[in-house]
Amino acid sequence: MSQTHFKMLIGGQQVDALSGRTYASQNPATGEAWAILPDADAADADRAVRAAHDAFRSPAWRGLTATARGKLLRRLGDLVAQHGEKLAELETRDNGKLIRETRGQLAYLPEFFHYAGGLADKLEGSTLPIDKADMFAFTVPEPLGVVAAIIPWNSPLYLTAIKLAPALAAGNTIVVKPSEHASASILRFAALAREAGFPDGVVNVVTGFGAGAGTALTSHPLVRRVAFTGGPSTARHVIRATADNFAKLSLELGGKSANIVFDDADLEGAVNGAVAGVYAASGQSCVAGSRLLVQAGIYDRFVAALKERMARIAIGDPLDPASDMGPMATEQQLGIVESMVERAREQGAQVLAGGQRPAGRAGWFYEPTLIAAETPTLDIVQNEVFGPVAAIMRFETEAEALELANGTEYALAAGIWTRDMARGHRFARDVHAGIVWVNTYRAVSAMAPIGGYGASGYGREGGIHAVLDYTELKTVWVNLSEQPMGDPFVMR
Ligand code: NAP
């Protein structure tokens, strides 16, 4: 099979790694190497950060009005829309995500650029009603400088857009490091940023491995803001790295999100919500509803209906629009899923459906899996699988459901299925989660913040506040009196 060679984008140039080293990326549906990518190290990361730093200070970028920045972002959104089909195919080939999902994401992605572009010239400071005579004080939101964005493999372009669009709207420059397993679509996207007219160095992409390029970027002295999406153990490295440069940090980490079904829920809707939560995207979603909590009165009917729906999930080539579920993105991830299901069996949990690789398939596929786990302390209930595996538990009362829902160290998302809206609101108020969906699941919008608490991280992406999060407020004081400043040993 022929292989495609990709280059990085640094300072407006398409370049190889300084060392000349490369690595291969595999197609998860076949296991075959299909792309050759530059294996960047600390020297390449340094080159990219310096290019972004120079661009940040250049008149070509600093001299642009906020309105002009907004126009560039909107043009980029239009280019993404124009090239959406190609980008979706590229991403599916690289990370095995279903073409229906990548097409859907790409169809929506321009909204992130249009929304952030619209906000670029609406970032206002304020005049302060200051309590000092003869003083005038005001605030100005300022860009921070170079942003390092670290992206995982599950939704590369979506997770890049949700960082890059607000970062550029606020006037920063950026260096993106994709996962070594899913870089191709981001490199093609970077070429579109050039085409849109962003000055050289405003958008840079460095491919390679986390330990080398990732560490060098997140600890670089010229980086002022790190936006990280990935797992909690990598996040700990990133937190330590930013101790070196004091960069502002946001962490979008994993979850063990509860999808809670009450007796009065619409059964078909709740079953579809459960499938959408944990089997769509083969469960490789940070918000996967991987803990199903089901009220006793509906439990047996729910399990039967869910198993029937799961049996109709078509596992297949992610490039085939008829497929419902594709492979795991990496062989290592498949191994993690298998070992976590094995561990659940050893700990006494009962596999109700799935629990193995589908027979007769090359590639890194795993069946949609449902595990009855009546003990909340089991590993399968507490730890993120990042695969198509749901642990299902029964509860009697709303109070018990809340205790179970809040019973992990994660707090990213929750789904609530009920016709009783007072209960829906009550539960939404009390559940520990950064995102709560009532009678729906996995809804996203450029206007809606996402993010979690605890082991799910901190900071929010999406919405107006995300743009402000890429700024810092400057306070300016002006002495209006005609008198020269007096006694230097007292505070004004
Ligand atoms: P990961 O292993 O934590 O990797 C994430 C990124 O960090 C990759 O680009 C990785 O590079 C890089 N990296 C690794 N070590 C690093 C280091 N020492 N310093 C800096 N960067 C480093 O996560 P993943 O396996 O790719 O993705 C799965 C995780 O992401 C799951 O836990 C999932 O829940 C989470 N996630 C969260 C959200 C959200 O919005 N909350 C969304 C999607 C995914 P290499 O892989 O190339 O080495």
Coordinates of C-alpha atoms and ligand atoms in Angstrom, one line a residue:
M1 CA 0.0 0.0 0.0
S2 CA 1.4 3.4 -0.9
Q3 CA 2.1 5.8 2.0
T4 CA 1.5 9.5 2.2
H5 CA 4.2 11.7 3.5
F6 CA 3.2 14.7 5.6
K7 CA 5.2 17.8 6.7
M8 CA 4.8 20.1 9.7
L9 CA 3.9 23.8 9.5
I10 CA 6.3 26.1 11.3
G11 CA 6.6 29.8 10.6
G12 CA 4.6 29.4 7.4
Q13 CA 6.9 26.7 6.0
Q14 CA 6.2 23.1 5.4
V15 CA 9.1 21.3 7.1
D16 CA 10.5 18.0 8.2
A17 CA 11.9 17.4 11.7
L18 CA 15.3 18.9 12.1
S19 CA 16.7 15.4 12.8
G20 CA 15.1 14.1 9.7
R21 CA 13.4 11.3 11.7
T22 CA 9.9 10.1 10.8
Y23 CA 7.4 7.6 12.1
A24 CA 4.5 5.8 10.6
S25 CA 0.8 6.1 11.5
Q26 CA -1.4 3.1 11.1
N27 CA -5.0 2.8 9.7
P28 CA -6.9 1.2 12.6
A29 CA -9.4 -0.5 10.3
T30 CA -6.6 -2.5 8.7
G31 CA -3.6 -2.2 11.0
E32 CA -1.5 -1.0 8.0
A33 CA 0.9 1.9 8.1
W34 CA -0.5 4.5 5.7
A35 CA 1.1 7.9 6.7
I36 CA 4.7 9.0 7.3
L37 CA 5.1 11.9 9.7
P38 CA 8.0 14.0 11.0
D39 CA 9.1 12.9 14.5
A40 CA 9.7 16.3 16.1
D41 CA 11.8 16.7 19.2
A42 CA 12.6 19.5 21.6
A43 CA 14.6 21.4 18.9
D44 CA 11.5 21.4 16.6
A45 CA 9.2 22.5 19.4
D46 CA 11.6 25.3 20.2
R47 CA 11.6 26.4 16.5
A48 CA 7.8 26.4 16.4
V49 CA 7.4 28.3 19.7
R50 CA 9.9 30.9 18.5
A51 CA 8.1 31.3 15.2
A52 CA 4.8 31.8 17.1
H53 CA 6.5 34.3 19.5
D54 CA 7.9 36.3 16.6
A55 CA 4.5 36.3 14.9
F56 CA 2.9 37.4 18.1
R57 CA 5.1 40.5 18.2
S58 CA 5.0 41.1 14.4
P59 CA 3.1 44.1 13.0
A60 CA 1.5 41.6 10.6
W61 CA -0.5 40.1 13.5
R62 CA -0.3 42.7 16.3
G63 CA -1.2 45.5 13.8
L64 CA -4.4 43.8 12.7
T65 CA -7.6 45.1 14.1
A66 CA -9.7 42.7 16.1
T67 CA -12.3 42.9 13.3
A68 CA -9.7 41.8 10.7
R69 CA -8.8 38.9 13.0
G70 CA -12.5 37.9 13.1
K71 CA -12.7 38.0 9.3
L72 CA -9.7 35.7 9.0
L73 CA -11.4 33.2 11.3
R74 CA -14.6 33.4 9.4
R75 CA -12.7 32.8 6.2
L76 CA -11.0 29.8 7.8
G77 CA -14.4 28.5 8.8
D78 CA -15.5 28.8 5.2
L79 CA -12.5 26.9 3.9
V80 CA -13.1 24.1 6.5
A81 CA -16.7 23.9 5.2
Q82 CA -15.4 23.7 1.6
H83 CA -12.8 21.0 2.4
G84 CA -14.9 19.2 5.0
E85 CA -15.4 15.9 3.1
K86 CA -11.7 15.5 2.4
L87 CA -10.8 16.4 6.0
A88 CA -13.4 13.9 7.3
E89 CA -12.0 11.1 5.2
L90 CA -8.4 11.8 6.2
E91 CA -9.4 11.8 9.9
T92 CA -11.3 8.5 9.6
R93 CA -8.4 6.9 7.8
D94 CA -6.0 8.0 10.5
N95 CA -8.0 7.3 13.8
G96 CA -10.7 4.9 12.6
K97 CA -13.5 7.1 13.7
L98 CA -16.8 6.5 11.8
I99 CA -17.1 8.5 8.6
R100 CA -20.7 9.4 9.7
E101 CA -19.3 10.9 12.9
T102 CA -16.3 12.8 11.2
R103 CA -18.6 14.1 8.5
G104 CA -21.0 15.3 11.1
Q105 CA -18.2 17.0 13.1
L106 CA -16.8 18.6 10.0
A107 CA -20.2 19.9 8.9
Y108 CA -20.5 21.6 12.3
L109 CA -16.8 22.7 12.7
P110 CA -17.1 26.0 10.7
E111 CA -19.4 27.2 13.5
F112 CA -16.5 27.3 15.9
F113 CA -14.6 29.7 13.6
H114 CA -17.6 31.8 12.8
Y115 CA -18.6 32.1 16.4
A116 CA -15.1 32.9 17.7
G117 CA -14.6 35.2 14.7
G118 CA -17.7 37.1 15.7
L119 CA -16.4 37.5 19.2
A120 CA -13.0 38.8 18.3
D121 CA -14.0 42.5 18.2
K122 CA -16.4 42.3 21.2
L123 CA -13.9 41.7 23.9
E124 CA -14.4 44.8 26.0
G125 CA -12.7 46.1 29.1
S126 CA -14.5 48.4 31.5
T127 CA -14.0 51.7 33.1
L128 CA -13.8 51.3 36.9
P129 CA -15.9 53.5 39.2
I130 CA -12.7 54.0 41.2
D131 CA -12.9 55.2 44.8
K132 CA -9.8 57.5 44.6
A133 CA -10.1 61.2 43.8
D134 CA -8.5 62.3 40.6
M135 CA -7.9 58.9 39.3
F136 CA -9.2 57.3 36.1
A137 CA -8.9 53.6 35.8
F138 CA -9.9 51.1 33.1
T139 CA -9.2 47.5 32.1
V140 CA -8.2 46.0 28.8
P141 CA -8.3 42.3 28.0
E142 CA -5.0 41.4 26.3
P143 CA -3.8 38.4 24.4
L144 CA -1.4 36.2 26.4
G145 CA 1.2 35.3 23.7
V146 CA 2.1 31.8 22.5
V147 CA -0.5 29.1 23.2
A148 CA 0.5 25.4 23.1
A149 CA -2.4 23.1 22.3
I150 CA -2.0 19.4 23.1
I151 CA -4.6 17.2 21.3
P152 CA -5.6 13.5 21.8
W153 CA -6.4 11.1 19.0
N154 CA -10.2 10.7 19.4
S155 CA -11.5 14.0 17.7
P156 CA -8.4 15.8 16.5
L157 CA -10.0 18.6 14.4
Y158 CA -12.9 19.2 16.7
L159 CA -10.5 19.5 19.7
T160 CA -8.1 21.7 17.8
A161 CA -10.9 24.0 16.6
I162 CA -12.3 24.5 20.1
K163 CA -8.9 25.7 21.2
L164 CA -7.5 27.5 18.2
A165 CA -10.6 29.5 17.3
P166 CA -10.9 31.3 20.7
A167 CA -7.1 31.6 21.1
L168 CA -6.7 33.4 17.7
A169 CA -9.9 35.5 18.2
A170 CA -8.2 36.9 21.4
G171 CA -5.0 37.7 19.4
N172 CA -2.7 34.9 20.5
T173 CA -0.6 32.7 18.3
I174 CA -0.5 28.9 18.6
V175 CA 1.5 25.8 18.3
V176 CA -0.6 22.6 18.0
K177 CA 0.7 19.2 18.9
P178 CA -1.6 16.4 17.8
S179 CA -1.4 12.9 19.0
E180 CA 1.2 10.8 17.2
H181 CA -1.7 8.5 16.2
A182 CA -3.9 11.2 14.6
S183 CA -1.9 14.1 13.0
A184 CA -2.8 14.0 9.4
S185 CA -6.1 15.9 9.4
I186 CA -4.6 18.7 11.6
L187 CA -1.7 19.1 9.1
R188 CA -4.1 19.5 6.2
F189 CA -6.2 21.9 8.3
A190 CA -3.0 24.0 9.0
A191 CA -2.5 24.5 5.3
L192 CA -6.1 25.9 5.2
A193 CA -5.1 28.4 7.9
R194 CA -2.3 29.6 5.6
E195 CA -4.7 29.8 2.7
A196 CA -7.2 31.9 4.9
G197 CA -4.4 34.5 5.2
F198 CA -3.2 34.2 8.7
P199 CA 0.3 35.6 8.8
D200 CA 3.2 33.1 8.9
G201 CA 3.9 31.8 12.4
V202 CA 0.4 32.5 13.8
V203 CA -0.6 28.8 13.3
N204 CA 2.1 26.1 13.7
V205 CA 1.8 22.4 14.0
V206 CA 4.5 20.1 15.4
T207 CA 4.0 16.3 15.1
G208 CA 5.7 13.7 17.2
F209 CA 5.6 12.1 20.6
G210 CA 4.3 13.5 23.9
A211 CA 7.5 12.8 26.0
G212 CA 9.7 14.7 23.5
A213 CA 7.8 17.4 21.6
G214 CA 4.9 17.6 24.2
T215 CA 7.1 18.1 27.2
A216 CA 9.3 20.7 25.4
L217 CA 6.3 22.7 24.3
T218 CA 4.4 22.7 27.6
S219 CA 7.5 23.7 29.6
H220 CA 8.9 26.2 27.0
P221 CA 9.7 29.6 28.6
L222 CA 8.0 31.5 25.8
V223 CA 4.7 29.6 26.1
R224 CA 2.1 31.6 28.1
R225 CA -0.9 29.3 27.9
V226 CA -1.3 25.6 27.6
A227 CA -4.6 24.0 26.5
F228 CA -4.5 20.3 27.1
T229 CA -7.0 17.5 26.2
G230 CA -6.0 14.0 27.2
G231 CA -5.8 11.6 30.1
P232 CA -5.3 12.4 33.8
S233 CA -1.8 10.8 34.0
T234 CA -0.5 12.9 31.1
A235 CA -2.2 15.9 32.7
R236 CA 0.0 15.4 35.8
H237 CA 3.1 15.7 33.6
V238 CA 1.7 18.8 32.0
I239 CA 0.9 20.4 35.3
R240 CA 4.5 19.8 36.4
A241 CA 5.8 21.2 33.0
T242 CA 3.9 24.4 33.5
A243 CA 5.6 24.8 36.8
D244 CA 8.6 25.8 34.7
N245 CA 7.0 28.5 32.6
F246 CA 4.0 29.6 34.8
A247 CA 1.8 29.1 31.7
K248 CA -1.9 29.4 32.3
L249 CA -3.5 26.0 31.9
S250 CA -6.7 24.3 31.0
L251 CA -7.2 20.6 31.4
E252 CA -10.0 18.7 29.5
L253 CA -9.6 15.2 30.8
G254 CA -11.5 12.0 30.8
G255 CA -14.7 10.9 32.6
K256 CA -16.8 8.1 33.9
S257 CA -20.0 9.8 33.2
A258 CA -23.3 8.5 34.6
N259 CA -26.3 8.1 32.3
I260 CA -29.3 7.9 34.7
V261 CA -32.6 6.4 33.7
F262 CA -35.7 6.8 35.9
D263 CA -38.8 4.6 35.8
D264 CA -40.8 7.3 34.1
A265 CA -38.4 7.8 31.2
D266 CA -39.4 7.2 27.6
L267 CA -37.8 3.8 27.1
E268 CA -36.9 4.1 23.5
G269 CA -35.4 7.5 23.9
A270 CA -33.4 6.4 27.0
V271 CA -32.1 3.3 25.1
N272 CA -31.0 5.5 22.2
G273 CA -29.4 7.8 24.7
A274 CA -27.5 5.0 26.3
V275 CA -26.2 3.8 22.9
A276 CA -25.3 7.3 21.8
G277 CA -23.5 7.8 25.1
V278 CA -21.2 4.8 25.1
Y279 CA -21.3 2.9 21.8
A280 CA -21.2 5.9 19.4
A281 CA -17.6 6.7 18.5
S282 CA -16.8 3.2 19.9
G283 CA -16.9 4.7 23.3
Q284 CA -13.7 6.8 22.5
S285 CA -15.3 9.9 23.8
C286 CA -14.4 11.9 26.9
V287 CA -18.1 12.3 27.7
A288 CA -18.9 8.6 27.2
G289 CA -21.9 7.7 29.4
S290 CA -20.1 4.6 30.6
R291 CA -22.0 4.1 33.8
L292 CA -25.7 3.3 33.2
L293 CA -27.8 3.8 36.4
V294 CA -31.3 2.4 35.9
Q295 CA -34.2 2.5 38.3
A296 CA -35.4 -0.9 39.5
G297 CA -38.9 -0.7 38.1
I298 CA -37.7 -0.3 34.5
Y299 CA -34.3 -2.2 34.8
D300 CA -35.3 -5.6 33.2
R301 CA -37.2 -4.0 30.4
F302 CA -34.3 -1.5 29.8
V303 CA -31.7 -4.2 29.7
A304 CA -33.7 -6.3 27.3
A305 CA -34.4 -3.3 25.0
L306 CA -30.7 -2.2 25.1
K307 CA -29.4 -5.7 24.3
E308 CA -31.8 -5.8 21.4
R309 CA -30.6 -2.4 20.1
M310 CA -26.9 -3.4 20.6
A311 CA -27.4 -6.6 18.5
R312 CA -28.4 -4.3 15.6
I313 CA -25.2 -2.2 15.8
A314 CA -23.3 -2.7 12.6
I315 CA -19.5 -3.1 13.2
G316 CA -17.5 -2.4 10.1
D317 CA -15.2 -0.3 8.0
P318 CA -15.4 3.2 9.4
L319 CA -15.3 4.6 5.8
D320 CA -18.5 2.8 5.0
P321 CA -21.5 5.1 5.8
A322 CA -23.5 1.9 6.7
S323 CA -21.2 1.1 9.7
D324 CA -22.4 2.1 13.2
M325 CA -19.2 1.3 15.0
G326 CA -15.6 1.4 13.9
P327 CA -12.4 0.1 15.5
M328 CA -10.4 1.3 18.5
A329 CA -7.9 4.0 17.3
T330 CA -4.8 2.1 18.5
E331 CA -3.8 -1.4 19.1
Q332 CA -2.8 -0.4 22.6
Q333 CA -6.2 1.0 23.3
L334 CA -7.8 -2.3 22.2
G335 CA -5.5 -4.1 24.7
I336 CA -6.6 -1.7 27.5
V337 CA -10.3 -2.4 26.7
E338 CA -9.7 -6.2 26.7
S339 CA -7.8 -6.1 29.9
M340 CA -10.4 -3.9 31.7
V341 CA -13.3 -6.3 30.7
E342 CA -11.2 -9.3 31.8
R343 CA -10.6 -7.6 35.2
A344 CA -14.3 -6.9 35.5
R345 CA -15.0 -10.7 35.0
E346 CA -12.3 -11.6 37.6
Q347 CA -14.0 -9.2 40.1
G348 CA -17.3 -11.0 39.7
A349 CA -19.1 -8.6 37.3
Q350 CA -21.4 -10.3 34.7
V351 CA -20.9 -9.6 31.0
L352 CA -24.5 -9.3 29.6
A353 CA -23.5 -8.7 26.0
G354 CA -20.3 -8.4 23.9
G355 CA -17.0 -8.7 25.9
Q356 CA -14.8 -9.8 23.0
R357 CA -13.4 -8.9 19.6
P358 CA -15.8 -9.6 16.7
A359 CA -14.9 -12.8 14.9
G360 CA -13.2 -12.7 11.5
R361 CA -12.1 -9.1 11.4
A362 CA -8.6 -7.7 10.9
G363 CA -8.1 -4.3 12.6
W364 CA -8.7 -3.2 16.2
F365 CA -12.4 -3.8 16.6
Y366 CA -14.3 -4.6 19.9
E367 CA -17.9 -5.6 20.4
P368 CA -20.3 -3.2 22.1
T369 CA -20.3 -4.5 25.7
L370 CA -22.6 -4.3 28.6
I371 CA -21.5 -5.4 32.1
A372 CA -23.8 -5.8 35.1
A373 CA -21.8 -4.4 38.0
E374 CA -23.7 -4.3 41.3
T375 CA -20.7 -3.1 43.4
P376 CA -19.8 0.6 43.0
T377 CA -16.2 0.0 44.0
L378 CA -15.4 -2.3 41.0
D379 CA -12.7 -1.0 38.7
I380 CA -15.1 -1.1 35.7
V381 CA -17.4 1.3 37.6
Q382 CA -14.6 3.6 38.7
N383 CA -12.1 3.8 35.9
E384 CA -12.4 5.2 32.4
V385 CA -12.3 2.5 29.7
F386 CA -12.3 4.8 26.6
G387 CA -14.0 2.0 24.6
P388 CA -17.5 0.6 23.9
V389 CA -18.1 -0.8 27.4
A390 CA -20.9 0.2 29.8
A391 CA -21.2 -0.8 33.4
I392 CA -24.9 -1.0 34.4
M393 CA -26.2 -0.7 37.9
R394 CA -29.7 -0.7 39.5
F395 CA -31.0 1.9 41.9
E396 CA -34.2 2.3 43.9
T397 CA -34.5 6.0 44.9
E398 CA -33.4 9.4 43.5
A399 CA -31.1 9.8 46.5
E400 CA -29.4 6.5 45.8
A401 CA -29.0 7.4 42.1
L402 CA -27.4 10.7 43.1
E403 CA -25.0 9.0 45.5
L404 CA -24.0 6.5 42.8
A405 CA -23.7 9.2 40.1
N406 CA -21.4 11.3 42.3
G407 CA -19.4 8.3 43.4
T408 CA -16.2 8.6 41.2
E409 CA -13.3 11.0 41.1
Y410 CA -14.4 12.2 37.7
A411 CA -17.1 14.9 37.1
L412 CA -17.3 15.6 33.4
A413 CA -20.8 14.8 32.1
A414 CA -24.2 13.3 33.1
G415 CA -27.3 12.3 31.4
I416 CA -30.8 12.2 33.0
W417 CA -33.8 10.4 31.5
T418 CA -37.1 11.3 33.1
R419 CA -40.5 12.9 32.1
D420 CA -40.5 14.7 35.5
M421 CA -38.9 18.1 34.8
A422 CA -38.7 19.1 38.4
R423 CA -36.7 16.0 39.1
G424 CA -34.6 16.6 35.9
H425 CA -33.7 20.1 37.2
R426 CA -33.1 18.9 40.8
F427 CA -30.7 16.2 39.6
A428 CA -29.0 18.6 37.2
R429 CA -28.4 20.9 40.1
D430 CA -27.0 18.3 42.5
V431 CA -25.0 16.0 40.2
H432 CA -21.2 16.5 40.1
A433 CA -20.6 17.2 36.4
G434 CA -19.5 20.1 34.2
I435 CA -22.1 19.2 31.5
V436 CA -25.6 17.8 32.2
W437 CA -28.0 16.6 29.5
V438 CA -31.6 16.0 30.3
N439 CA -33.4 13.6 27.9
T440 CA -30.5 13.9 25.4
Y441 CA -26.8 13.1 25.2
R442 CA -23.6 14.2 23.4
A443 CA -25.1 17.5 22.3
V444 CA -22.4 20.1 21.5
S445 CA -22.4 23.7 20.3
A446 CA -19.8 26.4 19.8
M447 CA -21.9 28.5 22.2
A448 CA -21.9 25.9 25.1
P449 CA -19.0 25.5 27.5
I450 CA -17.6 22.0 28.1
G451 CA -15.3 20.9 30.8
G452 CA -15.2 19.1 34.2
Y453 CA -14.2 19.1 37.8
G454 CA -11.8 16.9 39.8
A455 CA -10.0 14.2 37.8
S456 CA -12.0 15.5 34.7
G457 CA -9.9 18.7 34.8
Y458 CA -10.5 22.4 35.0
G459 CA -11.2 25.3 32.7
R460 CA -13.9 25.5 30.1
E461 CA -13.8 25.3 26.3
G462 CA -16.6 26.7 24.1
G463 CA -18.8 29.8 24.7
I464 CA -17.9 33.4 25.4
H465 CA -15.8 32.7 28.5
A466 CA -13.4 30.4 26.5
V467 CA -12.3 33.4 24.5
L468 CA -11.8 35.5 27.6
D469 CA -9.8 32.6 29.0
Y470 CA -7.2 33.3 26.3
T471 CA -6.7 36.8 27.6
E472 CA -5.5 38.5 30.8
L473 CA -6.9 41.7 32.1
K474 CA -4.6 44.8 32.2
T475 CA -5.6 47.6 34.6
V476 CA -4.5 51.1 33.6
W477 CA -4.5 54.0 36.2
V478 CA -4.2 57.6 35.1
N479 CA -3.7 60.4 37.5
L480 CA -5.9 63.3 36.4
S481 CA -4.8 65.8 39.0
E482 CA -2.5 68.7 38.2
Q483 CA -0.4 68.1 41.3
P484 CA 2.8 66.0 41.0
M485 CA 2.8 62.8 43.0
G486 CA 3.6 63.4 46.7
D487 CA 4.9 61.2 49.5
P488 CA 6.4 58.1 47.9
F489 CA 6.2 56.0 51.2
V490 CA 2.5 55.7 51.3
M491 CA 0.1 53.7 49.1
R492 CA -2.1 55.9 46.9
Ligands
NAP1 P1 -3.0 11.1 26.3 O1 -2.3 9.9 26.2 O2 -3.1 11.8 27.6 O3 -2.4 12.1 25.2 C1 -3.0 13.3 24.9 C2 -1.9 14.2 24.2 O4 -0.9 14.5 25.1 C3 -1.3 13.5 23.0 O5 -1.0 14.5 22.0 C4 0.0 13.0 23.6 O6 1.1 12.8 22.6 C5 0.4 14.1 24.5 N1 1.3 13.8 25.6 C6 1.7 12.6 26.0 N2 2.7 12.8 27.0 C7 2.9 14.1 27.1 C8 3.7 14.9 28.0 N3 4.6 14.3 28.9 N4 3.7 16.2 27.8 C9 2.9 16.8 26.9 N5 2.0 16.1 26.1 C10 2.0 14.8 26.2 O7 -4.5 10.9 25.9 P2 -5.0 10.1 24.6 O8 -4.8 8.6 24.9 O9 -4.5 10.6 23.4 O10 -6.6 10.4 24.7 C11 -7.5 9.8 25.5 C12 -7.8 10.7 26.7 O11 -8.2 12.0 26.4 C13 -8.9 10.1 27.5 O12 -8.6 10.1 28.9 C14 -10.1 11.0 27.2 O13 -11.1 11.0 28.1 C15 -9.4 12.3 27.1 N6 -10.2 13.3 26.3 C16 -10.8 14.3 27.0 C17 -11.7 15.2 26.3 C18 -12.3 16.3 27.0 O14 -12.7 17.3 26.3 N7 -12.5 16.3 28.3 C19 -11.9 15.0 24.9 C20 -11.2 13.9 24.3 C21 -10.4 13.1 25.0 P3 1.4 11.3 22.0 O15 0.1 10.5 22.2 O16 1.7 11.6 20.6 O17 2.5 10.8 22.7

